[in-house]
XYZ file of C-alpha atoms in Angstrom:
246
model
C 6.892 -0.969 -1.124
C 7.205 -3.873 1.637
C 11.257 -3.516 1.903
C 11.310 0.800 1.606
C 9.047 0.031 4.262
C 11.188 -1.703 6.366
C 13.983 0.184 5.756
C 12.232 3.641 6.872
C 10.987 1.408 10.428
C 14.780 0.141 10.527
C 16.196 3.604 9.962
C 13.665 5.666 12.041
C 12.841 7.721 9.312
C 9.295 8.560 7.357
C 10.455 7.344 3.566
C 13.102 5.518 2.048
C 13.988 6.493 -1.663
C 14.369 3.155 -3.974
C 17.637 4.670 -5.306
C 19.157 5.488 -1.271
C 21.924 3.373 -0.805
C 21.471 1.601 2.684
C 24.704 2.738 4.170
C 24.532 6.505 3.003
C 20.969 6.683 4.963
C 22.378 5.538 7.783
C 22.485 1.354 8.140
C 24.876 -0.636 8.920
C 25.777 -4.634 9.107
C 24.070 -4.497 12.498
C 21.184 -3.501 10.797
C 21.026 -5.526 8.546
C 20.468 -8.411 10.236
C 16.885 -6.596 11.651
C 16.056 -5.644 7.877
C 16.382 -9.379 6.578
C 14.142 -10.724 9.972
C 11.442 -8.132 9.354
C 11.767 -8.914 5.423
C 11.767 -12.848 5.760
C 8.374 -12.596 8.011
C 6.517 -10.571 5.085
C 7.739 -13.212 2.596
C 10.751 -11.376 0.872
C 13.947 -13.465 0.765
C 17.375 -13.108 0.125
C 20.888 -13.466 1.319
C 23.267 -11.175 3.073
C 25.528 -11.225 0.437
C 22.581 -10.067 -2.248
C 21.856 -7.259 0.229
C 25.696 -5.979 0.323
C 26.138 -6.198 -3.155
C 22.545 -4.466 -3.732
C 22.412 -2.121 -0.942
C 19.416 0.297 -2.455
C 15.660 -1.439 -2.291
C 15.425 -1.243 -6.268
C 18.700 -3.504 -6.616
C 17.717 -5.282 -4.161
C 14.070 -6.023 -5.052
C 15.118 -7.474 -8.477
C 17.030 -10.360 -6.667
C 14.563 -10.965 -3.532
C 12.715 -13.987 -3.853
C 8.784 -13.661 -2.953
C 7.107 -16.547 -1.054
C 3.495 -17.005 -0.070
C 5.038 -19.060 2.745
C 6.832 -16.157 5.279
C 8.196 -19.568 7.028
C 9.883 -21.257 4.441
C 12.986 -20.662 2.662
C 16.419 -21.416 0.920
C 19.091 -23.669 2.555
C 20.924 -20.439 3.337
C 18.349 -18.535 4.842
C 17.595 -19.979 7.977
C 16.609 -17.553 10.780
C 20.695 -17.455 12.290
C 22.633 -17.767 9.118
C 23.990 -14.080 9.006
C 24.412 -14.829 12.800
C 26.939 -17.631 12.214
C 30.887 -16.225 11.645
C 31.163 -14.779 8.218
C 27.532 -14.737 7.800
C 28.138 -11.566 6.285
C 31.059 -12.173 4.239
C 31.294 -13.465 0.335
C 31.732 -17.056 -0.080
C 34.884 -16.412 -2.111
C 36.139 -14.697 0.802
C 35.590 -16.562 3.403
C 37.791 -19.678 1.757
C 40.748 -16.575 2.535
C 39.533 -16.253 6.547
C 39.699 -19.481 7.919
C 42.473 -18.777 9.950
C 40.396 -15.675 11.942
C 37.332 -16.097 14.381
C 35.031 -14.009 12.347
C 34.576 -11.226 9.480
C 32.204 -8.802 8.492
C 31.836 -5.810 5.817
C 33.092 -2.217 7.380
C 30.192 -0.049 7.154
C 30.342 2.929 4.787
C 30.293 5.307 8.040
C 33.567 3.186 9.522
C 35.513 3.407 5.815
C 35.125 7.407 6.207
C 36.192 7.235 9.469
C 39.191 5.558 8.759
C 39.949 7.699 5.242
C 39.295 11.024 6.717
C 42.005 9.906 9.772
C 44.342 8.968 7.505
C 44.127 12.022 5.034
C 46.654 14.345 6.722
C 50.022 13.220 7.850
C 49.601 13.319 11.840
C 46.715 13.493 12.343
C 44.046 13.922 15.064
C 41.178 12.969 13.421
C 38.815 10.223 14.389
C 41.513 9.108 17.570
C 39.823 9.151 20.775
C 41.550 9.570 24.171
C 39.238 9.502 27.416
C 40.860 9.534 31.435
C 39.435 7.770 34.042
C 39.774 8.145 37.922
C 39.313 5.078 39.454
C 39.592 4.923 43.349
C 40.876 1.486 43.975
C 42.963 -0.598 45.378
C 46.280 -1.978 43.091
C 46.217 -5.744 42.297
C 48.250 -6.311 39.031
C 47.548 -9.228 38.715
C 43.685 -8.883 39.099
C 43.675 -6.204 36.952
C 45.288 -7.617 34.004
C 42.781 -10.608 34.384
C 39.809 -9.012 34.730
C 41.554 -7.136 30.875
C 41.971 -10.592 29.576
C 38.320 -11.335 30.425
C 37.015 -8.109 28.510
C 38.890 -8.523 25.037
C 37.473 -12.372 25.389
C 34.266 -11.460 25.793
C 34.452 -8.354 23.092
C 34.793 -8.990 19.809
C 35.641 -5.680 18.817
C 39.091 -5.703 21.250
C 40.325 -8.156 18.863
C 39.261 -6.054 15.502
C 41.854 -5.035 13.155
C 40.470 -3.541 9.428
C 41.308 -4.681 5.782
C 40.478 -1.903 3.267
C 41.903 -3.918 0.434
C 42.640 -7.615 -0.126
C 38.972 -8.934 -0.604
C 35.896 -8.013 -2.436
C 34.788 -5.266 0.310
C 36.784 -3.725 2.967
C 36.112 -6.087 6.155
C 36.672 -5.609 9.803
C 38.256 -8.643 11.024
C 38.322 -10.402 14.324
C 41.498 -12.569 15.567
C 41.214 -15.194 18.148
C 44.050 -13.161 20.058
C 45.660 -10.255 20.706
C 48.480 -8.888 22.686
C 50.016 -5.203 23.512
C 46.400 -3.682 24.398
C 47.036 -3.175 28.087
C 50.245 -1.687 29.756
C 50.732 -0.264 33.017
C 53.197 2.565 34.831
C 54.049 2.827 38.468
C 54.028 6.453 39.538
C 53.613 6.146 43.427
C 56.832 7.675 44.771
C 56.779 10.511 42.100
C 55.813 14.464 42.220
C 52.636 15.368 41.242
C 53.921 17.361 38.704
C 55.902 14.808 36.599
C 52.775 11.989 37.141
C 51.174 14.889 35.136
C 53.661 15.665 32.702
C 53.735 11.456 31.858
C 50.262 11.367 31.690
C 49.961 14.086 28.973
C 52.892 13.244 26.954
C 50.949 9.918 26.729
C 48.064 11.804 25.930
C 49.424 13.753 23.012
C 51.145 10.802 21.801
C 48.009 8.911 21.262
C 46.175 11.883 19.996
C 48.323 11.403 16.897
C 49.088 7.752 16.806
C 49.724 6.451 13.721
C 47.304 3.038 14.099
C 48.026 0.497 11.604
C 44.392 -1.060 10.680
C 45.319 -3.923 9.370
C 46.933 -5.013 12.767
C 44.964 -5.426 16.329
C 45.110 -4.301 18.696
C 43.025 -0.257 17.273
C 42.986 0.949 21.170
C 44.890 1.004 24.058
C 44.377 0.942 27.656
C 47.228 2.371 29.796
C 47.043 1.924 34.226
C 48.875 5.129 35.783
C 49.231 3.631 39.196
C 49.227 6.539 42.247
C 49.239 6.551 45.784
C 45.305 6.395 45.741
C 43.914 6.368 42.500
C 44.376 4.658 39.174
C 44.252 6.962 36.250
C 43.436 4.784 33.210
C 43.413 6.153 29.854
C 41.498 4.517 27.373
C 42.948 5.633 23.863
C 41.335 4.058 20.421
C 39.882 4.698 16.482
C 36.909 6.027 16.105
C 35.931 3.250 13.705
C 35.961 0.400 16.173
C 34.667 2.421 18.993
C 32.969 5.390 20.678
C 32.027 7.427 23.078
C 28.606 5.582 23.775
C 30.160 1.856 23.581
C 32.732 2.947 26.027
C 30.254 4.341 28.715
């Protein structure tokens, strides 16, 4: 009763089922991390791992640990220990990721995502492409900087996805990445042909054919004009959207 509970506060909703599995309802590894606080204060206990393996609160109930104590607990259940890199990830795993920054389990919702993009030979599905105005000066240099700065400082800019390879499909964050930023000089040409280059990269990346297991999934492209900068912002749906963009 405590964890349904805290799932139904979790997932906004009036009742969890035992039987629901977590990510069907709705949760996700960011989630997660809330459920396991909230549980650990009422006195249930267990590990990240035991919750991905046993995502539905029967399953998961028979391999929680009950103390009297809500403060105390196992070695591997202090309060930040899902926060760490690879929190999330298997222990056998992890021995394979040493060589990456960090690692978590792809959410059921992001799997879909990907399968449902990949089910028909060029296609649209799940590839985002938004255009941006910008009235600003041009500064290269500055520009590409300021890029370097955001894909630092964003995780997800340096995601690429393994479906297969481990014991659940991860989404995987390098230290690096390169070939996420490009830019095209267009001051000097028609209106009509800074048009036509824009949508022919439009279409292009309506249909790209992204390779998950390699990062950069987006791309940011700088049309430089007279007086704007039209920057189009292309990506997968199962790294990004349109409210994380905004």
């Amino acid at each position: 009763a405590v964890l349904a509970g805290i799932w139904a506060q979790v997932l906004g909703v009036d009742r969890v089922g035992v039987h629901a599995d977590y990510f069907v309802i709705g949760g996700d590894s960011i989630t997660m991390l809330r459920v396991r606080g909230l549980a650990e204060k009422a006195g249930v206990r267990f590990t990240m791992d035991d919750f991905v393996r046993n995502p539905t609160v029967a399953a998961l109930a028979e391999c929680a640990e009950i103390s009297a104590d809500p403060a105390a607990g196992p070695g591997e259940l202090d309060g930040s220990a899902a926060r760490r890199p690879f929190g999330l990830v298997s222990h056998v795993d992890r021995a394979r990721l040493e060589t990456y920054e960090d690692a978590y389990p792809l959410t059921r919702l992001q799997v879909g995502l990907l399968f449902h993009s990949r089910e028909k030979q060029d296609s649209t599905t799940y590839k985002d492409v938004f255009r941006y105005s910008l009235a600003m000066p041009w500064e290269e240099s500055a520009f590409r900087a300021a890029f370097d700065l955001l894909v630092r400082r964003h995780p997800v800019l340096r995601s690429s996805v393994a479906l297969a390879g481990y014991s659940a499909p991860l989404q995987i964050i390098q230290h690096t990445v390169e070939g996420g930023l490009s830019c095209t000089d267009l001051r000097g040409v028609s209106a009509d042909e800074v048009e036509t280059s824009i949508r022919d990269h439009v279409a292009k990346w309506r249909r790209y054919d992204y390779r998950f297991e390699r990062a950069p999934l987006y791309h940011f492209r700088a049309f430089v004009l007279p007086d704007t900068v039209e920057l189009v912002l292309s990506f997968h749906h199962a790294i990004l959207d349109g409210g994380s963009v905004a």
